[in-house]
Amino acid sequence: MRKKIILSVTTLICIILLVIGGAVLWMRHRTIPETADRSNSIPTLYVHGWGAGARSTNSMIHYAEQYNDAKKVLTATISPEGKVSFSGYWPASAKRPLIQVISVDNKYYNYKVTQKWFGNVLQKLQKDYHIKRYNTVSHSMGNLTTMYYQVTNGQNKQLPALQKQVNIAGHFDGIVGIDDKPNQNLLQKNGAPKIQDSNFKYLNNHRQGYPKKQVDVLNIFGNLQDGSNSDGDVTVVSAKSLKYLLRDRYKDYQELEISGKKGQHSQLHENTRVDRAIGKFLWQK
């Protein structure tokens, strides 16, 4: 009889634990219904680079949560077909909401397509949460995706408006080992790179689509100080060519060069100096 009681109690405890565990899991992944209104919020979207995922933006998000009173509210996952799904919970009390954007097909680099995927994220945020404004923090390939989106849709007043744009290790005019070489290029007196790759030419030809005098820009790039004048993948010239692309378009433009080993391409998103600069730029007046 005693054994039966013990067995029954044990079974009951297991059931309770399973119910609690299920409830916690549901809480973590539930999303607010489509009627949720977050139109007064300005979410910051973190966009990773080529071959990357959550790991490349996790530390930046964690730093913002720990030191900038920010909160990750959603993960936006983009399928290989460009379909977007949200997981997480966006409470109305979130002062500085953060959204991590993850592309399942993380090596796809047709920016005319990936910009549409990014646009799908924004349109779903607009539909489900009624957002009107947003910021971006992009690393490497993510910079080209968001830039292609801006020159395509930046003048569309029916879509959410970009407020602040953080670019990290952006290859706006070539990648070392693919279509660029260390110390091959230079910025001319007018700021334009002497050698211009296909992406730079496309963005330059469509730059009038970028929102005018609306966006504050922080351009962060690395220099290993090893003679290559690059972060190992992106030259300083390629990164700094962004200023010329956005000439007469940006509201404010700032640059931050990270020198030495911490300026390596992938180390730039694991750098507390970068984290501090992003926090100050996005949220401190």
PDB file of C-alpha atoms in Angstrom:
ATOM      1  CA  MET A   1       0.000   0.000   0.000  1.00  0.00           C
ATOM      2  CA  ARG A   2       2.807   2.362   0.938  1.00  0.00           C
ATOM      3  CA  LYS A   3       4.578   1.618  -2.344  1.00  0.00           C
ATOM      4  CA  LYS A   4       1.410   2.437  -4.283  1.00  0.00           C
ATOM      5  CA  ILE A   5       1.085   5.768  -2.470  1.00  0.00           C
ATOM      6  CA  ILE A   6       4.726   6.647  -3.154  1.00  0.00           C
ATOM      7  CA  LEU A   7       4.282   5.681  -6.807  1.00  0.00           C
ATOM      8  CA  SER A   8       1.143   7.795  -7.098  1.00  0.00           C
ATOM      9  CA  VAL A   9       2.816  10.803  -5.489  1.00  0.00           C
ATOM     10  CA  THR A  10       5.843  10.426  -7.763  1.00  0.00           C
ATOM     11  CA  THR A  11       3.610  10.219 -10.838  1.00  0.00           C
ATOM     12  CA  LEU A  12       1.691  13.311  -9.726  1.00  0.00           C
ATOM     13  CA  ILE A  13       4.931  15.258  -9.221  1.00  0.00           C
ATOM     14  CA  CYS A  14       6.144  14.247 -12.691  1.00  0.00           C
ATOM     15  CA  ILE A  15       2.875  15.404 -14.240  1.00  0.00           C
ATOM     16  CA  ILE A  16       3.069  18.741 -12.413  1.00  0.00           C
ATOM     17  CA  LEU A  17       6.665  19.258 -13.561  1.00  0.00           C
ATOM     18  CA  LEU A  18       5.722  18.476 -17.157  1.00  0.00           C
ATOM     19  CA  VAL A  19       2.854  20.948 -17.037  1.00  0.00           C
ATOM     20  CA  ILE A  20       5.093  23.650 -15.558  1.00  0.00           C
ATOM     21  CA  GLY A  21       7.810  22.919 -18.111  1.00  0.00           C
ATOM     22  CA  GLY A  22       5.314  23.118 -20.934  1.00  0.00           C
ATOM     23  CA  ALA A  23       3.964  26.402 -19.629  1.00  0.00           C
ATOM     24  CA  VAL A  24       7.472  27.904 -19.384  1.00  0.00           C
ATOM     25  CA  LEU A  25       8.272  26.763 -22.921  1.00  0.00           C
ATOM     26  CA  TRP A  26       5.033  28.270 -24.194  1.00  0.00           C
ATOM     27  CA  MET A  27       5.774  31.549 -22.436  1.00  0.00           C
ATOM     28  CA  ARG A  28       9.192  31.717 -24.057  1.00  0.00           C
ATOM     29  CA  HIS A  29       7.925  31.194 -27.576  1.00  0.00           C
ATOM     30  CA  ARG A  30       4.475  32.752 -27.565  1.00  0.00           C
ATOM     31  CA  THR A  31       3.875  35.846 -29.610  1.00  0.00           C
ATOM     32  CA  ILE A  32       1.494  38.699 -29.049  1.00  0.00           C
ATOM     33  CA  PRO A  33      -1.672  38.545 -31.182  1.00  0.00           C
ATOM     34  CA  GLU A  34      -1.867  40.622 -34.332  1.00  0.00           C
ATOM     35  CA  THR A  35      -3.892  43.259 -32.487  1.00  0.00           C
ATOM     36  CA  ALA A  36      -0.863  44.256 -30.374  1.00  0.00           C
ATOM     37  CA  ASP A  37       0.045  47.906 -30.871  1.00  0.00           C
ATOM     38  CA  ARG A  38       3.714  48.800 -30.460  1.00  0.00           C
ATOM     39  CA  SER A  39       3.555  51.854 -32.703  1.00  0.00           C
ATOM     40  CA  ASN A  40       5.224  54.035 -30.064  1.00  0.00           C
ATOM     41  CA  SER A  41       8.218  51.700 -29.829  1.00  0.00           C
ATOM     42  CA  ILE A  42      11.357  51.855 -31.953  1.00  0.00           C
ATOM     43  CA  PRO A  43      12.705  48.281 -32.215  1.00  0.00           C
ATOM     44  CA  THR A  44      16.321  47.645 -33.167  1.00  0.00           C
ATOM     45  CA  LEU A  45      16.817  44.829 -35.661  1.00  0.00           C
ATOM     46  CA  TYR A  46      20.101  42.867 -35.555  1.00  0.00           C
ATOM     47  CA  VAL A  47      21.077  41.374 -38.931  1.00  0.00           C
ATOM     48  CA  HIS A  48      23.922  38.834 -39.176  1.00  0.00           C
ATOM     49  CA  GLY A  49      26.408  38.214 -41.970  1.00  0.00           C
ATOM     50  CA  TRP A  50      27.348  35.439 -44.392  1.00  0.00           C
ATOM     51  CA  GLY A  51      27.314  31.917 -42.947  1.00  0.00           C
ATOM     52  CA  ALA A  52      26.359  33.272 -39.537  1.00  0.00           C
ATOM     53  CA  GLY A  53      23.343  33.147 -37.258  1.00  0.00           C
ATOM     54  CA  ALA A  54      22.295  33.965 -33.740  1.00  0.00           C
ATOM     55  CA  ARG A  55      25.806  33.491 -32.376  1.00  0.00           C
ATOM     56  CA  SER A  56      27.156  36.524 -34.263  1.00  0.00           C
ATOM     57  CA  THR A  57      24.678  38.957 -32.688  1.00  0.00           C
ATOM     58  CA  ASN A  58      24.077  37.262 -29.323  1.00  0.00           C
ATOM     59  CA  SER A  59      26.841  39.091 -27.472  1.00  0.00           C
ATOM     60  CA  MET A  60      25.795  42.512 -28.788  1.00  0.00           C
ATOM     61  CA  ILE A  61      22.209  41.856 -27.744  1.00  0.00           C
ATOM     62  CA  HIS A  62      23.305  40.568 -24.334  1.00  0.00           C
ATOM     63  CA  TYR A  63      25.437  43.681 -23.782  1.00  0.00           C
ATOM     64  CA  ALA A  64      22.523  45.964 -24.695  1.00  0.00           C
ATOM     65  CA  GLU A  65      20.276  44.088 -22.268  1.00  0.00           C
ATOM     66  CA  GLN A  66      22.841  44.287 -19.486  1.00  0.00           C
ATOM     67  CA  TYR A  67      24.021  47.876 -19.886  1.00  0.00           C
ATOM     68  CA  ASN A  68      21.498  49.804 -22.015  1.00  0.00           C
ATOM     69  CA  ASP A  69      18.166  48.860 -20.448  1.00  0.00           C
ATOM     70  CA  ALA A  70      17.203  47.053 -23.649  1.00  0.00           C
ATOM     71  CA  LYS A  71      15.309  43.791 -24.013  1.00  0.00           C
ATOM     72  CA  LYS A  72      15.252  41.127 -26.702  1.00  0.00           C
ATOM     73  CA  VAL A  73      11.577  40.628 -27.504  1.00  0.00           C
ATOM     74  CA  LEU A  74      11.486  38.596 -30.711  1.00  0.00           C
ATOM     75  CA  THR A  75      13.470  36.357 -33.011  1.00  0.00           C
ATOM     76  CA  ALA A  76      12.486  36.777 -36.658  1.00  0.00           C
ATOM     77  CA  THR A  77      13.392  33.651 -38.626  1.00  0.00           C
ATOM     78  CA  ILE A  78      13.491  33.863 -42.419  1.00  0.00           C
ATOM     79  CA  SER A  79      12.959  30.597 -44.289  1.00  0.00           C
ATOM     80  CA  PRO A  80      14.892  29.777 -47.502  1.00  0.00           C
ATOM     81  CA  GLU A  81      11.767  30.904 -49.360  1.00  0.00           C
ATOM     82  CA  GLY A  82      11.715  34.259 -47.559  1.00  0.00           C
ATOM     83  CA  LYS A  83       8.793  33.483 -45.265  1.00  0.00           C
ATOM     84  CA  VAL A  84       9.055  35.092 -41.835  1.00  0.00           C
ATOM     85  CA  SER A  85       8.033  33.627 -38.482  1.00  0.00           C
ATOM     86  CA  PHE A  86       8.295  35.238 -35.056  1.00  0.00           C
ATOM     87  CA  SER A  87       9.074  33.633 -31.733  1.00  0.00           C
ATOM     88  CA  GLY A  88       9.275  35.353 -28.378  1.00  0.00           C
ATOM     89  CA  TYR A  89       7.169  37.820 -26.416  1.00  0.00           C
ATOM     90  CA  TRP A  90       7.042  41.586 -26.867  1.00  0.00           C
ATOM     91  CA  PRO A  91       5.662  43.141 -23.688  1.00  0.00           C
ATOM     92  CA  ALA A  92       4.308  46.677 -23.876  1.00  0.00           C
ATOM     93  CA  SER A  93       6.716  47.618 -21.087  1.00  0.00           C
ATOM     94  CA  ALA A  94       9.840  46.934 -23.195  1.00  0.00           C
ATOM     95  CA  LYS A  95      11.580  50.302 -23.327  1.00  0.00           C
ATOM     96  CA  ARG A  96      14.170  49.439 -25.971  1.00  0.00           C
ATOM     97  CA  PRO A  97      12.984  46.332 -27.811  1.00  0.00           C
ATOM     98  CA  LEU A  98      15.534  44.240 -29.697  1.00  0.00           C
ATOM     99  CA  ILE A  99      14.717  41.854 -32.544  1.00  0.00           C
ATOM    100  CA  GLN A 100      17.201  39.237 -33.736  1.00  0.00           C
ATOM    101  CA  VAL A 101      16.861  38.473 -37.454  1.00  0.00           C
ATOM    102  CA  ILE A 102      18.014  34.979 -38.518  1.00  0.00           C
ATOM    103  CA  SER A 103      18.221  33.764 -42.123  1.00  0.00           C
ATOM    104  CA  VAL A 104      18.066  29.983 -42.464  1.00  0.00           C
ATOM    105  CA  ASP A 105      19.770  30.212 -45.871  1.00  0.00           C
ATOM    106  CA  ASN A 106      22.629  32.227 -44.427  1.00  0.00           C
ATOM    107  CA  LYS A 107      24.956  31.957 -47.426  1.00  0.00           C
ATOM    108  CA  TYR A 108      22.589  33.356 -50.019  1.00  0.00           C
ATOM    109  CA  TYR A 109      24.026  36.638 -51.280  1.00  0.00           C
ATOM    110  CA  ASN A 110      21.738  37.839 -54.036  1.00  0.00           C
ATOM    111  CA  TYR A 111      20.976  41.126 -52.315  1.00  0.00           C
ATOM    112  CA  LYS A 112      18.061  41.926 -54.614  1.00  0.00           C
ATOM    113  CA  VAL A 113      16.417  38.846 -53.085  1.00  0.00           C
ATOM    114  CA  THR A 114      17.645  39.134 -49.487  1.00  0.00           C
ATOM    115  CA  GLN A 115      16.472  42.749 -49.330  1.00  0.00           C
ATOM    116  CA  LYS A 116      12.978  41.446 -50.063  1.00  0.00           C
ATOM    117  CA  TRP A 117      13.354  38.939 -47.222  1.00  0.00           C
ATOM    118  CA  PHE A 118      14.327  41.766 -44.882  1.00  0.00           C
ATOM    119  CA  GLY A 119      11.352  43.712 -46.169  1.00  0.00           C
ATOM    120  CA  ASN A 120       9.129  40.753 -45.278  1.00  0.00           C
ATOM    121  CA  VAL A 121      10.341  41.050 -41.681  1.00  0.00           C
ATOM    122  CA  LEU A 122       9.437  44.736 -41.555  1.00  0.00           C
ATOM    123  CA  GLN A 123       6.056  44.213 -43.183  1.00  0.00           C
ATOM    124  CA  LYS A 124       5.174  41.471 -40.709  1.00  0.00           C
ATOM    125  CA  LEU A 125       6.261  43.706 -37.824  1.00  0.00           C
ATOM    126  CA  GLN A 126       4.081  46.441 -39.264  1.00  0.00           C
ATOM    127  CA  LYS A 127       1.119  44.082 -39.636  1.00  0.00           C
ATOM    128  CA  ASP A 128       1.423  42.325 -36.273  1.00  0.00           C
ATOM    129  CA  TYR A 129       2.761  45.142 -34.079  1.00  0.00           C
ATOM    130  CA  HIS A 130       1.990  48.320 -36.064  1.00  0.00           C
ATOM    131  CA  ILE A 131       5.565  49.604 -35.875  1.00  0.00           C
ATOM    132  CA  LYS A 132       6.266  52.926 -37.565  1.00  0.00           C
ATOM    133  CA  ARG A 133      10.001  53.335 -36.944  1.00  0.00           C
ATOM    134  CA  TYR A 134      13.021  51.081 -36.429  1.00  0.00           C
ATOM    135  CA  ASN A 135      16.817  50.918 -36.152  1.00  0.00           C
ATOM    136  CA  THR A 136      19.250  48.406 -37.644  1.00  0.00           C
ATOM    137  CA  VAL A 137      22.542  46.892 -36.485  1.00  0.00           C
ATOM    138  CA  SER A 138      24.110  44.914 -39.330  1.00  0.00           C
ATOM    139  CA  HIS A 139      27.330  42.931 -39.654  1.00  0.00           C
ATOM    140  CA  SER A 140      29.188  42.064 -42.868  1.00  0.00           C
ATOM    141  CA  MET A 141      26.759  40.738 -45.505  1.00  0.00           C
ATOM    142  CA  GLY A 142      23.827  42.040 -43.470  1.00  0.00           C
ATOM    143  CA  ASN A 143      24.939  45.556 -44.394  1.00  0.00           C
ATOM    144  CA  LEU A 144      24.411  44.941 -48.100  1.00  0.00           C
ATOM    145  CA  THR A 145      20.997  43.388 -47.479  1.00  0.00           C
ATOM    146  CA  THR A 146      19.787  46.390 -45.470  1.00  0.00           C
ATOM    147  CA  MET A 147      21.377  48.908 -47.858  1.00  0.00           C
ATOM    148  CA  TYR A 148      19.745  47.291 -50.895  1.00  0.00           C
ATOM    149  CA  TYR A 149      16.463  47.450 -48.992  1.00  0.00           C
ATOM    150  CA  GLN A 150      16.896  51.145 -48.208  1.00  0.00           C
ATOM    151  CA  VAL A 151      17.682  52.249 -51.769  1.00  0.00           C
ATOM    152  CA  THR A 152      14.686  50.207 -52.947  1.00  0.00           C
ATOM    153  CA  ASN A 153      12.103  51.137 -50.285  1.00  0.00           C
ATOM    154  CA  GLY A 154      13.499  54.037 -48.302  1.00  0.00           C
ATOM    155  CA  GLN A 155      11.199  56.586 -49.928  1.00  0.00           C
ATOM    156  CA  ASN A 156       8.035  54.533 -49.397  1.00  0.00           C
ATOM    157  CA  LYS A 157       6.068  56.410 -46.740  1.00  0.00           C
ATOM    158  CA  GLN A 158       3.675  53.472 -46.319  1.00  0.00           C
ATOM    159  CA  LEU A 159       6.453  51.370 -44.747  1.00  0.00           C
ATOM    160  CA  PRO A 160       8.204  51.710 -41.361  1.00  0.00           C
ATOM    161  CA  ALA A 161      10.868  54.421 -41.384  1.00  0.00           C
ATOM    162  CA  LEU A 162      14.531  53.809 -40.562  1.00  0.00           C
ATOM    163  CA  GLN A 163      15.805  56.080 -37.779  1.00  0.00           C
ATOM    164  CA  LYS A 164      19.318  54.898 -36.938  1.00  0.00           C
ATOM    165  CA  GLN A 165      21.629  52.613 -38.885  1.00  0.00           C
ATOM    166  CA  VAL A 166      24.691  50.853 -37.457  1.00  0.00           C
ATOM    167  CA  ASN A 167      27.002  49.253 -40.011  1.00  0.00           C
ATOM    168  CA  ILE A 168      29.728  46.863 -38.831  1.00  0.00           C
ATOM    169  CA  ALA A 169      32.407  45.532 -41.216  1.00  0.00           C
ATOM    170  CA  GLY A 170      30.411  46.488 -44.294  1.00  0.00           C
ATOM    171  CA  HIS A 171      31.922  45.542 -47.662  1.00  0.00           C
ATOM    172  CA  PHE A 172      30.308  48.316 -49.670  1.00  0.00           C
ATOM    173  CA  ASP A 173      33.010  48.155 -52.343  1.00  0.00           C
ATOM    174  CA  GLY A 174      34.426  44.657 -52.426  1.00  0.00           C
ATOM    175  CA  ILE A 175      35.659  41.761 -50.289  1.00  0.00           C
ATOM    176  CA  VAL A 176      39.312  40.762 -49.936  1.00  0.00           C
ATOM    177  CA  GLY A 177      40.002  37.579 -51.894  1.00  0.00           C
ATOM    178  CA  ILE A 178      36.892  37.912 -54.055  1.00  0.00           C
ATOM    179  CA  ASP A 179      36.769  41.281 -55.793  1.00  0.00           C
ATOM    180  CA  ASP A 180      39.233  43.327 -53.755  1.00  0.00           C
ATOM    181  CA  LYS A 181      42.856  43.200 -52.643  1.00  0.00           C
ATOM    182  CA  PRO A 182      44.657  44.899 -49.754  1.00  0.00           C
ATOM    183  CA  ASN A 183      45.986  48.352 -50.662  1.00  0.00           C
ATOM    184  CA  GLN A 184      44.624  48.085 -54.202  1.00  0.00           C
ATOM    185  CA  ASN A 185      41.997  50.802 -53.869  1.00  0.00           C
ATOM    186  CA  LEU A 186      41.877  54.337 -52.544  1.00  0.00           C
ATOM    187  CA  LEU A 187      39.376  57.057 -51.782  1.00  0.00           C
ATOM    188  CA  GLN A 188      39.651  60.017 -54.120  1.00  0.00           C
ATOM    189  CA  LYS A 189      39.398  63.657 -53.078  1.00  0.00           C
ATOM    190  CA  ASN A 190      35.626  63.633 -53.474  1.00  0.00           C
ATOM    191  CA  GLY A 191      35.367  60.531 -51.270  1.00  0.00           C
ATOM    192  CA  ALA A 192      34.554  58.110 -54.084  1.00  0.00           C
ATOM    193  CA  PRO A 193      36.628  54.913 -54.323  1.00  0.00           C
ATOM    194  CA  LYS A 194      38.824  54.810 -57.411  1.00  0.00           C
ATOM    195  CA  ILE A 195      37.874  51.189 -58.150  1.00  0.00           C
ATOM    196  CA  GLN A 196      34.166  50.408 -57.845  1.00  0.00           C
ATOM    197  CA  ASP A 197      32.657  46.907 -57.733  1.00  0.00           C
ATOM    198  CA  SER A 198      29.193  45.916 -58.989  1.00  0.00           C
ATOM    199  CA  ASN A 199      27.472  46.335 -55.597  1.00  0.00           C
ATOM    200  CA  PHE A 200      28.915  49.798 -55.107  1.00  0.00           C
ATOM    201  CA  LYS A 201      27.826  50.831 -58.603  1.00  0.00           C
ATOM    202  CA  TYR A 202      24.311  49.496 -58.045  1.00  0.00           C
ATOM    203  CA  LEU A 203      23.904  51.275 -54.704  1.00  0.00           C
ATOM    204  CA  ASN A 204      25.363  54.474 -56.102  1.00  0.00           C
ATOM    205  CA  ASN A 205      23.040  54.388 -59.106  1.00  0.00           C
ATOM    206  CA  HIS A 206      20.010  53.875 -56.831  1.00  0.00           C
ATOM    207  CA  ARG A 207      21.070  56.091 -53.933  1.00  0.00           C
ATOM    208  CA  GLN A 208      18.186  58.520 -54.487  1.00  0.00           C
ATOM    209  CA  GLY A 209      15.892  55.826 -53.080  1.00  0.00           C
ATOM    210  CA  TYR A 210      17.591  56.109 -49.687  1.00  0.00           C
ATOM    211  CA  PRO A 211      15.579  58.253 -47.225  1.00  0.00           C
ATOM    212  CA  LYS A 212      16.820  61.840 -47.286  1.00  0.00           C
ATOM    213  CA  LYS A 213      17.983  63.621 -44.126  1.00  0.00           C
ATOM    214  CA  GLN A 214      16.176  61.045 -41.988  1.00  0.00           C
ATOM    215  CA  VAL A 215      18.790  58.523 -40.854  1.00  0.00           C
ATOM    216  CA  ASP A 216      21.678  58.804 -38.401  1.00  0.00           C
ATOM    217  CA  VAL A 217      24.510  56.481 -39.456  1.00  0.00           C
ATOM    218  CA  LEU A 218      27.321  54.897 -37.442  1.00  0.00           C
ATOM    219  CA  ASN A 219      29.879  53.096 -39.614  1.00  0.00           C
ATOM    220  CA  ILE A 220      32.209  50.757 -37.667  1.00  0.00           C
ATOM    221  CA  PHE A 221      35.147  49.023 -39.352  1.00  0.00           C
ATOM    222  CA  GLY A 222      38.380  47.286 -38.436  1.00  0.00           C
ATOM    223  CA  ASN A 223      42.053  47.679 -39.245  1.00  0.00           C
ATOM    224  CA  LEU A 224      44.360  44.882 -38.142  1.00  0.00           C
ATOM    225  CA  GLN A 225      47.361  47.210 -38.451  1.00  0.00           C
ATOM    226  CA  ASP A 226      49.220  44.416 -40.229  1.00  0.00           C
ATOM    227  CA  GLY A 227      49.881  46.359 -43.404  1.00  0.00           C
ATOM    228  CA  SER A 228      46.708  45.195 -45.177  1.00  0.00           C
ATOM    229  CA  ASN A 229      44.613  48.176 -44.052  1.00  0.00           C
ATOM    230  CA  SER A 230      41.726  45.782 -43.595  1.00  0.00           C
ATOM    231  CA  ASP A 231      39.930  43.642 -41.025  1.00  0.00           C
ATOM    232  CA  GLY A 232      41.145  40.571 -42.910  1.00  0.00           C
ATOM    233  CA  ASP A 233      38.054  40.465 -45.133  1.00  0.00           C
ATOM    234  CA  VAL A 234      37.060  44.071 -45.725  1.00  0.00           C
ATOM    235  CA  THR A 235      39.454  46.909 -46.492  1.00  0.00           C
ATOM    236  CA  VAL A 236      39.145  50.267 -44.798  1.00  0.00           C
ATOM    237  CA  VAL A 237      38.495  51.823 -48.217  1.00  0.00           C
ATOM    238  CA  SER A 238      35.628  49.410 -48.918  1.00  0.00           C
ATOM    239  CA  ALA A 239      34.029  50.129 -45.542  1.00  0.00           C
ATOM    240  CA  LYS A 240      34.522  53.898 -45.685  1.00  0.00           C
ATOM    241  CA  SER A 241      33.042  54.122 -49.187  1.00  0.00           C
ATOM    242  CA  LEU A 242      29.629  54.114 -47.450  1.00  0.00           C
ATOM    243  CA  LYS A 243      29.970  57.835 -46.730  1.00  0.00           C
ATOM    244  CA  TYR A 244      30.201  58.617 -50.433  1.00  0.00           C
ATOM    245  CA  LEU A 245      27.233  56.365 -51.200  1.00  0.00           C
ATOM    246  CA  LEU A 246      25.108  58.265 -48.674  1.00  0.00           C
ATOM    247  CA  ARG A 247      26.372  61.752 -49.536  1.00  0.00           C
ATOM    248  CA  ASP A 248      23.634  64.344 -49.143  1.00  0.00           C
ATOM    249  CA  ARG A 249      21.263  61.621 -47.922  1.00  0.00           C
ATOM    250  CA  TYR A 250      22.143  60.958 -44.281  1.00  0.00           C
ATOM    251  CA  LYS A 251      21.009  63.124 -41.395  1.00  0.00           C
ATOM    252  CA  ASP A 252      24.222  62.482 -39.437  1.00  0.00           C
ATOM    253  CA  TYR A 253      27.239  60.297 -40.189  1.00  0.00           C
ATOM    254  CA  GLN A 254      29.891  58.967 -37.800  1.00  0.00           C
ATOM    255  CA  GLU A 255      32.788  56.540 -38.210  1.00  0.00           C
ATOM    256  CA  LEU A 256      34.610  54.348 -35.702  1.00  0.00           C
ATOM    257  CA  GLU A 257      37.784  52.472 -36.612  1.00  0.00           C
ATOM    258  CA  ILE A 258      38.832  49.570 -34.374  1.00  0.00           C
ATOM    259  CA  SER A 259      42.578  48.897 -34.606  1.00  0.00           C
ATOM    260  CA  GLY A 260      44.593  45.773 -33.860  1.00  0.00           C
ATOM    261  CA  LYS A 261      43.461  42.208 -33.246  1.00  0.00           C
ATOM    262  CA  LYS A 262      40.062  43.333 -31.971  1.00  0.00           C
ATOM    263  CA  GLY A 263      39.505  44.885 -35.372  1.00  0.00           C
ATOM    264  CA  GLN A 264      39.369  41.493 -37.068  1.00  0.00           C
ATOM    265  CA  HIS A 265      36.222  40.965 -39.166  1.00  0.00           C
ATOM    266  CA  SER A 266      34.403  38.559 -36.825  1.00  0.00           C
ATOM    267  CA  GLN A 267      35.871  40.044 -33.650  1.00  0.00           C
ATOM    268  CA  LEU A 268      34.088  43.290 -34.358  1.00  0.00           C
ATOM    269  CA  HIS A 269      30.814  41.819 -33.115  1.00  0.00           C
ATOM    270  CA  GLU A 270      32.544  40.464 -30.010  1.00  0.00           C
ATOM    271  CA  ASN A 271      34.060  43.768 -28.947  1.00  0.00           C
ATOM    272  CA  THR A 272      32.897  45.701 -25.883  1.00  0.00           C
ATOM    273  CA  ARG A 273      34.175  48.967 -27.370  1.00  0.00           C
ATOM    274  CA  VAL A 274      31.851  48.365 -30.318  1.00  0.00           C
ATOM    275  CA  ASP A 275      29.019  47.466 -27.922  1.00  0.00           C
ATOM    276  CA  ARG A 276      29.503  50.692 -25.972  1.00  0.00           C
ATOM    277  CA  ALA A 277      29.593  52.768 -29.144  1.00  0.00           C
ATOM    278  CA  ILE A 278      26.370  51.171 -30.409  1.00  0.00           C
ATOM    279  CA  GLY A 279      24.587  51.767 -27.100  1.00  0.00           C
ATOM    280  CA  LYS A 280      25.663  55.402 -26.982  1.00  0.00           C
ATOM    281  CA  PHE A 281      24.685  55.981 -30.606  1.00  0.00           C
ATOM    282  CA  LEU A 282      21.273  54.311 -30.412  1.00  0.00           C
ATOM    283  CA  TRP A 283      20.016  55.389 -27.022  1.00  0.00           C
ATOM    284  CA  GLN A 284      22.040  58.183 -25.440  1.00  0.00           C
ATOM    285  CA  LYS A 285      21.254  61.751 -26.400  1.00  0.00           C
TER     286      LYS A 285
END
